[in-house]
Short mmCIF file of C-alpha atoms in Angstrom, two decimals:
data_model
loop_
_atom_site.label_atom_id
_atom_site.label_comp_id
_atom_site.label_asym_id
_atom_site.label_seq_id
_atom_site.Cartn_x
_atom_site.Cartn_y
_atom_site.Cartn_z
CA MET A 1 22.65 9.64 16.54
CA LEU A 2 23.02 13.20 17.80
CA ILE A 3 22.73 12.46 21.52
CA GLN A 4 25.42 9.76 21.41
CA SER A 5 27.71 12.11 19.45
CA LEU A 6 27.14 14.88 22.00
CA ARG A 7 27.94 12.51 24.88
CA ILE A 8 31.24 11.45 23.30
CA PHE A 9 32.06 15.09 22.51
CA ALA A 10 31.32 16.18 26.11
CA GLU A 11 33.54 13.39 27.49
CA THR A 12 36.35 14.36 25.09
CA TYR A 13 36.04 18.12 25.70
CA PRO A 14 34.79 18.53 29.29
CA GLU A 15 35.98 22.16 29.34
CA ILE A 16 33.66 23.16 26.48
CA GLN A 17 30.09 24.14 27.26
CA LEU A 18 27.66 23.15 24.52
CA GLN A 19 24.84 25.54 23.74
CA LEU A 20 22.12 23.80 21.75
CA HIS A 21 19.40 25.76 19.98
CA HIS A 22 16.20 24.29 18.58
CA SER A 23 14.31 25.81 15.70
CA SER A 24 11.59 24.48 13.45
CA SER A 25 12.93 26.73 10.69
CA ALA A 26 15.93 25.58 8.66
CA ARG A 27 16.28 29.11 7.28
CA GLU A 28 16.51 30.49 10.82
CA LEU A 29 19.30 28.03 11.66
CA ALA A 30 21.16 28.96 8.47
CA GLY A 31 20.84 32.61 9.51
CA LEU A 32 22.31 31.89 12.95
CA VAL A 33 25.35 30.30 11.28
CA LEU A 34 25.74 33.25 8.90
CA GLU A 35 25.53 35.71 11.82
CA ASP A 36 28.18 33.71 13.75
CA LYS A 37 25.69 33.12 16.57
CA VAL A 38 26.32 29.36 16.32
CA ASP A 39 29.33 27.45 15.01
CA MET A 40 27.24 25.03 12.99
CA ALA A 41 23.69 23.84 12.42
CA LEU A 42 22.32 20.35 11.94
CA THR A 43 19.23 20.70 9.77
CA PHE A 44 17.37 19.64 6.67
CA LEU A 45 18.61 21.86 3.86
CA PRO A 46 16.13 24.66 3.19
CA GLY A 47 16.37 24.46 -0.60
CA GLU A 48 18.89 27.02 -1.79
CA ILE A 49 21.42 28.15 0.79
CA SER A 50 23.65 31.20 0.92
CA PRO A 51 26.89 30.97 -1.07
CA LEU A 52 28.61 31.91 2.20
CA LEU A 53 27.56 28.58 3.72
CA GLU A 54 29.03 25.14 3.26
CA SER A 55 26.83 22.08 3.66
CA ARG A 56 28.04 18.60 4.56
CA VAL A 57 25.35 16.16 3.55
CA LEU A 58 24.57 13.45 6.11
CA TYR A 59 21.61 11.55 4.62
CA GLN A 60 18.33 11.89 2.73
CA SER A 61 14.90 11.28 4.18
CA GLU A 62 11.54 10.75 2.50
CA LEU A 63 8.41 12.69 3.31
CA LYS A 64 5.81 10.43 4.98
CA ILE A 65 2.37 10.65 6.54
CA MET A 66 2.63 10.36 10.32
CA VAL A 67 -0.06 8.38 12.17
CA ALA A 68 -0.42 6.69 15.55
CA LYS A 69 0.53 3.00 15.45
CA ARG A 70 -2.67 2.02 17.22
CA SER A 71 -4.96 3.96 14.84
CA ASN A 72 -7.06 2.42 12.07
CA GLN A 73 -5.11 4.46 9.55
CA ASN A 74 -2.16 2.08 9.36
CA ALA A 75 -1.94 1.35 5.65
CA ASP A 76 1.18 0.83 3.57
CA SER A 77 0.44 3.98 1.59
CA MET A 78 -2.01 6.88 1.43
CA SER A 79 -2.66 9.62 -1.08
CA LEU A 80 -2.43 13.25 -0.09
CA LYS A 81 -6.02 13.53 -1.35
CA ALA A 82 -7.09 11.06 1.39
CA MET A 83 -5.56 13.40 3.98
CA GLU A 84 -8.12 16.09 3.16
CA SER A 85 -10.78 14.24 5.16
CA LYS A 86 -8.55 13.73 8.22
CA SER A 87 -7.73 15.98 11.19
CA ILE A 88 -4.32 17.38 10.32
CA VAL A 89 -1.73 19.00 12.60
CA LEU A 90 1.22 20.72 10.91
CA PRO A 91 4.13 22.97 11.78
CA PRO A 92 3.34 26.67 11.25
CA MET A 93 3.76 28.62 8.03
CA GLY A 94 7.34 29.68 7.45
CA THR A 95 8.88 26.33 8.35
CA TYR A 96 10.52 24.41 5.55
CA ILE A 97 8.35 21.32 5.89
CA ARG A 98 5.19 23.45 5.89
CA THR A 99 6.37 25.24 2.74
CA VAL A 100 6.83 21.86 1.06
CA VAL A 101 3.35 20.73 2.18
CA GLU A 102 1.82 23.95 0.79
CA GLU A 103 3.68 23.46 -2.53
CA LEU A 104 2.40 19.87 -2.75
CA ALA A 105 -1.16 21.05 -2.04
CA MET A 106 -0.91 23.58 -4.86
CA ARG A 107 0.70 21.11 -7.28
CA TYR A 108 -1.94 18.43 -6.70
CA ARG A 109 -4.82 20.92 -6.18
CA LEU A 110 -5.54 19.77 -2.65
CA ASN A 111 -6.95 21.35 0.49
CA LEU A 112 -4.47 20.30 3.18
CA LYS A 113 -5.49 22.97 5.67
CA PRO A 114 -4.52 21.92 9.19
CA ASN A 115 -7.01 21.74 12.04
CA ALA A 116 -4.10 22.62 14.36
CA GLU A 117 -0.62 24.10 14.07
CA THR A 118 2.29 23.89 16.49
CA ASN A 119 5.93 24.91 16.35
CA ASP A 120 6.72 22.35 19.07
CA SER A 121 7.71 19.00 17.54
CA THR A 122 7.10 17.17 20.84
CA MET A 123 3.56 18.49 21.02
CA LEU A 124 2.98 17.57 17.36
CA TRP A 125 3.98 13.93 17.86
CA GLN A 126 1.97 13.75 21.09
CA MET A 127 -1.10 15.00 19.21
CA VAL A 128 -0.58 12.42 16.45
CA LYS A 129 -0.02 9.72 19.09
CA THR A 130 -3.63 10.18 20.29
CA GLY A 131 -4.85 8.73 16.98
CA TYR A 132 -7.09 11.73 16.29
CA TRP A 133 -4.62 13.81 14.24
CA ILE A 134 -2.27 12.91 11.43
CA SER A 135 0.66 14.91 10.11
CA ILE A 136 3.45 14.91 7.57
CA GLY A 137 7.10 14.52 8.50
CA THR A 138 10.36 12.97 7.42
CA SER A 139 10.81 9.23 7.75
CA THR A 140 13.87 9.70 9.99
CA SER A 141 11.93 11.98 12.35
CA ILE A 142 8.91 9.68 12.57
CA THR A 143 10.96 6.54 13.27
CA GLN A 144 12.32 8.19 16.44
CA TYR A 145 8.91 7.69 18.04
CA PRO A 146 7.92 4.03 18.53
CA GLU A 147 4.25 5.03 18.99
CA LEU A 148 4.08 6.41 15.44
CA SER A 149 4.00 4.88 11.97
CA ALA A 150 5.33 6.38 8.75
CA ILE A 151 3.00 5.80 5.79
CA THR A 152 4.28 6.19 2.24
CA ILE A 153 2.77 9.10 0.31
CA GLU A 154 1.47 7.84 -3.04
CA GLU A 155 2.24 11.05 -4.95
CA PRO A 156 5.84 11.95 -5.82
CA THR A 157 7.32 14.15 -3.08
CA PRO A 158 10.74 15.72 -2.62
CA LYS A 159 13.40 14.12 -0.45
CA PHE A 160 14.78 16.05 2.48
CA THR A 161 18.55 16.32 2.74
CA ALA A 162 19.98 16.43 6.27
CA ALA A 163 23.23 18.33 6.49
CA ILE A 164 25.58 20.22 8.73
CA LEU A 165 25.81 23.92 7.84
CA LEU A 166 29.00 25.91 8.43
CA ARG A 167 30.35 29.24 7.28
CA LYS A 168 32.70 28.76 4.32
CA THR A 169 35.04 31.42 5.62
CA GLY A 170 36.33 31.79 9.11
CA TYR A 171 38.05 29.63 11.65
CA HIS A 172 36.63 26.28 12.71
CA ASN A 173 38.38 25.04 15.84
CA ASN A 174 39.39 21.42 16.34
CA ALA A 175 36.50 20.78 18.72
CA THR A 176 33.97 21.85 16.06
CA LYS A 177 35.72 19.73 13.43
CA ASN A 178 35.68 16.73 15.79
CA LEU A 179 31.98 17.18 16.57
CA ILE A 180 31.22 17.25 12.84
CA GLU A 181 33.23 14.07 12.41
CA LEU A 182 31.42 12.37 15.32
CA ILE A 183 28.01 13.23 13.85
CA SER A 184 29.06 12.17 10.34
CA ASP A 185 30.40 8.85 11.65
CA ALA A 186 27.25 8.20 13.69
CA VAL A 187 25.09 8.64 10.58
CA LYS A 188 27.18 6.10 8.65
CA GLU A 189 26.60 3.40 11.29
#
């Protein structure tokens, strides 16, 4: 979705240099938009956002347990309680998804302490791909990796809302508006 939109944008605006920033923290990305360090952010909404930001919702994604396709853990569903006995790799504290995992652990009185943490999403999926570790992620993120399976979590969990964040005030040039439209259209397909 994003890569195709960026390609079309680059072909349409060859004079514009894109600067792409990656962060595992939705709050950090929201801060970059507020500080005018980036024109927009594509992220899962970090709960409440600043009243100075506008969000354009793209889609919702469910929280799932991430396992290697070739592992013996490929069931249709799994409880969070069952995860306690597995080797877990998670993003570090302070990331939105980790905050949600910690809240779920408290709500259901679970011990979901990770055996490993990484702020690198590529490393996380590579670790899960070995079949030794499992993790928790959004269904849309997991389906990007053909070597991984997304298992339904039996307990009720929140949905993650993907959105584009912009400052409410200020000028948004035509190129930015067109990129937002390209991304929005790609999600609808």
